[in-house]
Short mmCIF file of C-alpha atoms in Angstrom, two decimals:
data_model
loop_
_atom_site.label_atom_id
_atom_site.label_comp_id
_atom_site.label_asym_id
_atom_site.label_seq_id
_atom_site.Cartn_x
_atom_site.Cartn_y
_atom_site.Cartn_z
CA MET A 1 82.10 78.99 89.21
CA ASN A 2 82.34 78.02 92.87
CA ILE A 3 82.67 81.01 95.20
CA SER A 4 82.99 81.06 98.98
CA VAL A 5 81.77 84.25 100.63
CA PHE A 6 83.26 85.36 103.95
CA SER A 7 81.74 88.08 106.14
CA ALA A 8 81.73 88.79 109.87
CA LEU A 9 78.20 90.24 109.72
CA ASP A 10 79.21 92.38 112.69
CA THR A 11 77.51 95.56 111.47
CA LYS A 12 74.23 96.30 109.73
CA GLU A 13 76.09 97.75 106.75
CA ARG A 14 78.22 94.63 106.27
CA SER A 15 75.14 92.44 106.50
CA GLU A 16 73.47 94.51 103.79
CA ILE A 17 76.56 94.35 101.56
CA THR A 18 76.80 90.60 102.08
CA HIS A 19 73.17 90.08 101.06
CA ARG A 20 73.68 92.14 97.90
CA VAL A 21 76.85 90.25 97.01
CA LEU A 22 75.18 86.87 97.46
CA SER A 23 72.15 87.91 95.40
CA THR A 24 74.34 89.29 92.60
CA LEU A 25 76.60 86.23 92.43
CA ASN A 26 73.58 83.94 92.40
CA SER A 27 72.08 85.87 89.48
CA LEU A 28 75.38 85.36 87.65
CA GLY A 29 75.07 81.60 88.00
CA CYS A 30 77.66 80.99 90.71
CA ARG A 31 77.59 78.11 93.16
CA LEU A 32 77.86 79.75 96.58
CA TYR A 33 79.39 78.41 99.79
CA VAL A 34 79.00 80.22 103.11
CA SER A 35 79.38 79.64 106.83
CA LYS A 36 76.48 78.33 108.87
CA ARG A 37 76.11 81.76 110.44
CA ILE A 38 75.61 83.46 107.06
CA LYS A 39 73.23 80.70 105.96
CA ASP A 40 71.15 81.14 109.13
CA GLU A 41 71.22 84.94 108.86
CA PHE A 42 69.72 85.14 105.38
CA ALA A 43 68.10 81.71 104.91
CA LEU A 44 68.89 81.77 101.19
CA SER A 45 68.15 78.45 99.52
CA TYR A 46 70.84 78.93 96.88
CA CYS A 47 73.66 79.13 99.46
CA ARG A 48 75.33 75.96 100.71
CA ALA A 49 76.56 76.00 104.30
CA VAL A 50 79.87 74.23 104.96
CA PRO A 51 82.21 74.18 107.99
CA ASP A 52 84.39 77.29 108.23
CA GLY A 53 87.55 75.25 107.77
CA GLU A 54 86.33 73.94 104.40
CA LEU A 55 85.22 77.23 102.81
CA ALA A 56 88.57 77.99 101.17
CA GLN A 57 88.90 74.39 99.98
CA ARG A 58 85.53 74.22 98.25
CA CYS A 59 85.80 77.35 96.09
CA ASP A 60 87.51 78.52 92.94
CA ILE A 61 87.59 82.07 94.32
CA ALA A 62 87.05 83.52 97.80
CA VAL A 63 85.18 86.79 98.38
CA ALA A 64 85.87 88.62 101.66
CA ILE A 65 83.52 91.38 102.85
CA GLY A 66 84.76 93.68 105.59
CA GLY A 67 87.73 95.80 106.58
CA ASP A 68 91.40 95.13 105.92
CA GLY A 69 91.58 92.80 108.94
CA THR A 70 88.93 90.52 107.47
CA ILE A 71 90.54 90.57 104.03
CA VAL A 72 93.97 89.74 105.48
CA LYS A 73 92.57 86.80 107.44
CA VAL A 74 90.73 85.38 104.43
CA ALA A 75 93.65 86.04 102.06
CA LYS A 76 96.01 84.05 104.31
CA ASN A 77 93.61 81.11 104.48
CA ALA A 78 93.07 81.28 100.72
CA ALA A 79 96.84 81.41 100.11
CA ILE A 80 97.39 78.22 102.10
CA ASN A 81 94.76 76.57 99.90
CA GLY A 82 96.12 78.03 96.65
CA LYS A 83 93.09 80.27 96.01
CA ALA A 84 92.69 83.93 95.05
CA VAL A 85 90.54 86.36 97.03
CA LEU A 86 88.50 89.42 96.14
CA GLY A 87 88.06 91.91 98.95
CA ILE A 88 84.96 94.10 99.11
CA ASN A 89 85.32 97.06 101.44
CA GLY A 90 82.89 97.00 104.33
CA GLY A 91 85.16 98.92 106.68
CA ARG A 92 86.77 102.34 106.85
CA LEU A 93 90.05 102.24 104.89
CA GLY A 94 89.77 99.12 102.74
CA PHE A 95 93.32 99.42 101.44
CA LEU A 96 93.38 95.79 100.32
CA SER A 97 89.88 95.71 98.88
CA GLY A 98 89.34 95.28 95.15
CA LEU A 99 85.85 96.79 95.18
CA GLU A 100 83.92 99.35 97.20
CA LYS A 101 80.41 98.75 98.52
CA ASP A 102 78.87 100.75 95.64
CA GLU A 103 80.67 98.68 93.00
CA ILE A 104 78.91 95.33 93.43
CA SER A 105 77.93 95.40 89.73
CA TYR A 106 81.62 94.80 88.91
CA LEU A 107 81.16 91.21 90.09
CA LYS A 108 80.11 90.32 86.55
CA LYS A 109 83.75 90.88 85.56
CA LEU A 110 84.85 88.48 88.27
CA VAL A 111 82.63 85.75 86.85
CA SER A 112 83.71 86.45 83.25
CA GLY A 113 87.40 86.39 84.23
CA GLU A 114 88.06 90.07 83.49
CA TYR A 115 90.49 90.67 86.32
CA LYS A 116 94.15 90.56 87.28
CA ILE A 117 95.79 88.85 90.22
CA ASP A 118 98.16 90.82 92.44
CA GLU A 119 100.57 88.40 94.13
CA ARG A 120 101.89 89.39 97.56
CA ILE A 121 104.71 87.75 99.50
CA MET A 122 104.11 86.65 103.08
CA LEU A 123 106.49 86.16 105.97
CA ARG A 124 106.96 83.20 108.25
CA ALA A 125 107.84 83.28 111.94
CA ASP A 126 109.04 80.10 113.66
CA VAL A 127 109.38 80.19 117.45
CA TYR A 128 111.93 77.77 118.96
CA LYS A 129 112.49 76.83 122.59
CA ALA A 130 115.60 74.76 123.25
CA ASP A 131 115.79 73.97 119.50
CA GLU A 132 112.23 72.63 119.51
CA LEU A 133 109.75 74.31 117.17
CA ILE A 134 106.76 75.38 119.26
CA ARG A 135 104.86 77.85 117.02
CA THR A 136 104.71 78.81 113.34
CA TYR A 137 102.95 81.86 111.92
CA HIS A 138 102.38 82.95 108.31
CA SER A 139 101.69 86.69 108.03
CA LEU A 140 100.49 88.79 105.13
CA ASN A 141 100.94 92.14 106.91
CA ASP A 142 103.36 91.77 109.78
CA VAL A 143 104.62 89.98 112.83
CA VAL A 144 105.11 92.18 115.90
CA PHE A 145 107.29 91.60 118.95
CA SER A 146 106.23 93.83 121.82
CA ARG A 147 106.47 94.24 125.58
CA GLY A 148 104.02 92.51 127.87
CA ASP A 149 101.64 94.06 130.40
CA PHE A 150 104.18 96.29 132.14
CA ASN A 151 105.34 99.66 130.86
CA ARG A 152 108.97 98.57 130.55
CA LEU A 153 111.18 98.49 127.48
CA ILE A 154 112.51 95.22 126.09
CA ASP A 155 115.90 94.53 124.48
CA ILE A 156 115.72 92.99 121.02
CA GLN A 157 118.69 91.53 119.15
CA ILE A 158 118.26 90.82 115.45
CA ASP A 159 120.75 88.81 113.39
CA GLU A 160 120.61 88.16 109.64
CA ASN A 161 122.03 84.87 108.39
CA SER A 162 123.89 84.48 111.73
CA ARG A 163 125.45 87.98 111.53
CA LYS A 164 124.52 90.91 113.76
CA LEU A 165 122.02 93.26 112.13
CA MET A 166 120.72 95.50 114.91
CA ASN A 167 120.08 95.81 118.63
CA VAL A 168 117.19 97.92 119.83
CA ARG A 169 115.72 98.87 123.19
CA ALA A 170 112.09 99.71 122.61
CA ASP A 171 108.44 98.89 123.20
CA GLY A 172 108.80 96.42 120.36
CA VAL A 173 109.72 95.78 116.73
CA ILE A 174 107.56 95.27 113.63
CA PHE A 175 108.64 92.92 110.84
CA SER A 176 106.51 93.90 107.87
CA THR A 177 105.97 92.70 104.31
CA PRO A 178 105.53 95.30 101.54
CA THR A 179 101.77 94.76 101.91
CA GLY A 180 101.98 95.50 105.63
CA SER A 181 104.16 98.57 105.11
CA THR A 182 100.97 100.65 104.85
CA ALA A 183 99.62 99.25 108.12
CA TYR A 184 101.16 99.26 111.64
CA SER A 185 104.69 99.84 110.31
CA LEU A 186 103.58 103.06 108.62
CA ALA A 187 101.93 104.26 111.84
CA ALA A 188 105.23 103.61 113.65
CA GLY A 189 107.16 105.76 111.16
CA GLY A 190 108.19 103.10 108.64
CA PRO A 191 108.44 103.60 104.85
CA VAL A 192 105.82 102.66 102.27
CA LEU A 193 107.04 99.82 100.04
CA SER A 194 105.70 98.80 96.65
CA PRO A 195 103.95 95.41 96.94
CA GLU A 196 106.05 94.17 94.00
CA LEU A 197 109.22 94.20 96.12
CA ASN A 198 110.66 91.05 97.69
CA CYS A 199 111.80 92.44 101.00
CA PHE A 200 110.85 93.05 104.61
CA VAL A 201 111.00 96.26 106.63
CA ILE A 202 112.01 96.29 110.29
CA THR A 203 110.52 99.18 112.27
CA SER A 204 111.05 99.87 115.96
CA ILE A 205 108.15 100.88 118.21
CA CYS A 206 109.04 103.83 120.45
CA ALA A 207 112.76 103.08 120.44
CA HIS A 208 114.86 104.55 123.26
CA SER A 209 117.15 106.22 120.73
CA ILE A 210 117.26 109.42 118.69
CA THR A 211 118.88 107.69 115.70
CA GLN A 212 116.84 104.50 115.32
CA ARG A 213 115.35 104.19 111.83
CA SER A 214 113.60 101.47 109.83
CA ILE A 215 115.74 98.97 107.93
CA VAL A 216 114.71 97.27 104.69
CA VAL A 217 116.17 93.77 104.20
CA ASN A 218 116.01 91.21 101.42
CA SER A 219 113.35 88.57 102.03
CA SER A 220 115.73 85.78 100.95
CA GLY A 221 117.59 85.89 104.26
CA VAL A 222 116.74 84.45 107.67
CA LEU A 223 116.36 86.85 110.58
CA GLU A 224 116.89 85.57 114.11
CA VAL A 225 115.16 87.48 116.89
CA ASN A 226 116.17 87.16 120.53
CA ILE A 227 114.43 89.20 123.23
CA LYS A 228 115.45 90.01 126.79
CA SER A 229 113.01 91.40 129.31
CA ASP A 230 112.68 91.34 133.07
CA VAL A 231 111.22 88.26 134.73
CA SER A 232 107.75 89.74 135.23
CA ASN A 233 107.39 91.19 131.74
CA ASN A 234 107.79 88.56 129.03
CA ALA A 235 107.46 89.75 125.45
CA ILE A 236 104.59 88.80 123.16
CA LEU A 237 104.34 87.98 119.47
CA THR A 238 101.36 88.99 117.34
CA SER A 239 100.79 87.91 113.73
CA ASP A 240 98.53 90.17 111.65
CA GLY A 241 96.80 91.45 114.76
CA ASP A 242 95.57 88.03 115.89
CA LYS A 243 95.62 86.71 119.46
CA PRO A 244 99.04 87.39 121.03
CA PHE A 245 101.43 84.60 121.99
CA GLU A 246 103.66 85.01 125.03
CA ILE A 247 107.23 84.21 124.04
CA PRO A 248 108.89 81.87 126.56
CA GLU A 249 112.05 83.11 128.24
CA GLY A 250 115.11 82.02 126.26
CA ALA A 251 113.16 81.32 123.07
CA LYS A 252 114.29 82.52 119.66
CA THR A 253 112.23 83.35 116.59
CA LEU A 254 113.30 82.90 112.98
CA VAL A 255 111.65 85.26 110.49
CA SER A 256 111.84 84.30 106.82
CA LEU A 257 109.92 84.25 103.54
CA SER A 258 106.75 82.16 103.72
CA PRO A 259 106.27 79.46 101.07
CA TYR A 260 102.72 80.81 100.57
CA THR A 261 101.78 83.74 98.35
CA ALA A 262 98.59 85.76 98.82
CA ARG A 263 96.70 86.37 95.58
CA LEU A 264 94.50 89.47 95.59
CA ILE A 265 92.03 89.95 92.74
CA LYS A 266 92.01 93.39 91.12
CA ILE A 267 89.08 94.20 88.83
CA LYS A 268 89.55 97.97 88.51
CA PRO A 269 92.57 99.48 86.71
CA ASP A 270 93.86 101.44 89.75
CA ASN A 271 97.55 100.83 90.45
CA PHE A 272 99.20 100.76 93.87
CA TYR A 273 100.18 104.43 93.90
CA GLU A 274 96.72 105.59 92.83
CA ILE A 275 95.20 103.54 95.65
CA LEU A 276 97.82 104.90 98.06
CA THR A 277 96.91 108.47 97.16
CA LYS A 278 93.18 107.82 97.34
CA LYS A 279 93.21 105.89 100.62
CA LEU A 280 96.03 107.46 102.65
CA ILE A 281 96.77 110.91 101.26
CA ASP A 282 93.64 112.52 99.83
CA ARG A 283 91.11 111.09 102.30
#
């Protein structure tokens, strides 16, 4: 089995977990692919260093070690390449992780095929300026439209299939998948959605209204987002917490279902609601 291992190595703990994972997978007879940084860090002869952009292409399965941000990033890349990913928690929450740091021995089930795959929808955001496509994002958690550097509200108009859905004056709006409903959207007061649902949730950020609530919409539609802000305070778009993109004045963004599906490997029998209770309620 060919496995690509991803890790930021940004803490001592994650480096230690990464070394244990590599050693265990090697003992199970796996062919291992890693980044040059990981290869240089551990100097393990049984690891093959390949360019970062080829890691998801070379493997049968991707293993991501880190927090939810790392797992989301790797899962998106794996989805584009049609691969499944196993997340190993090296962060605080680890809501998307399939294993904890003290469960490395479970990797034998990964190699023997004793696991299930949890498929998660993703959303797509296409930014147009004068009918020309200038940016495309595929998001596993969410795409966020928010105000720029100044502490001034922005006006956001959202239409669904060319019909008015909502207008909101706020710091911003979050468009979240069911997977992302337990992330930023939840912190902004949005509902928790089962990952099995095919829908998006729209949640305002600090809306200037006492009645504004989240709206859940079917993912089969196309949402058009138009934003108005003052000249010195253009809005920004952020996909899954990555580097923000300043939206040009007069641009529109179409939010729809992505053609890619993230595939998260689950080795343990915990279901979504058990994980929800363990990670977000009883902690």
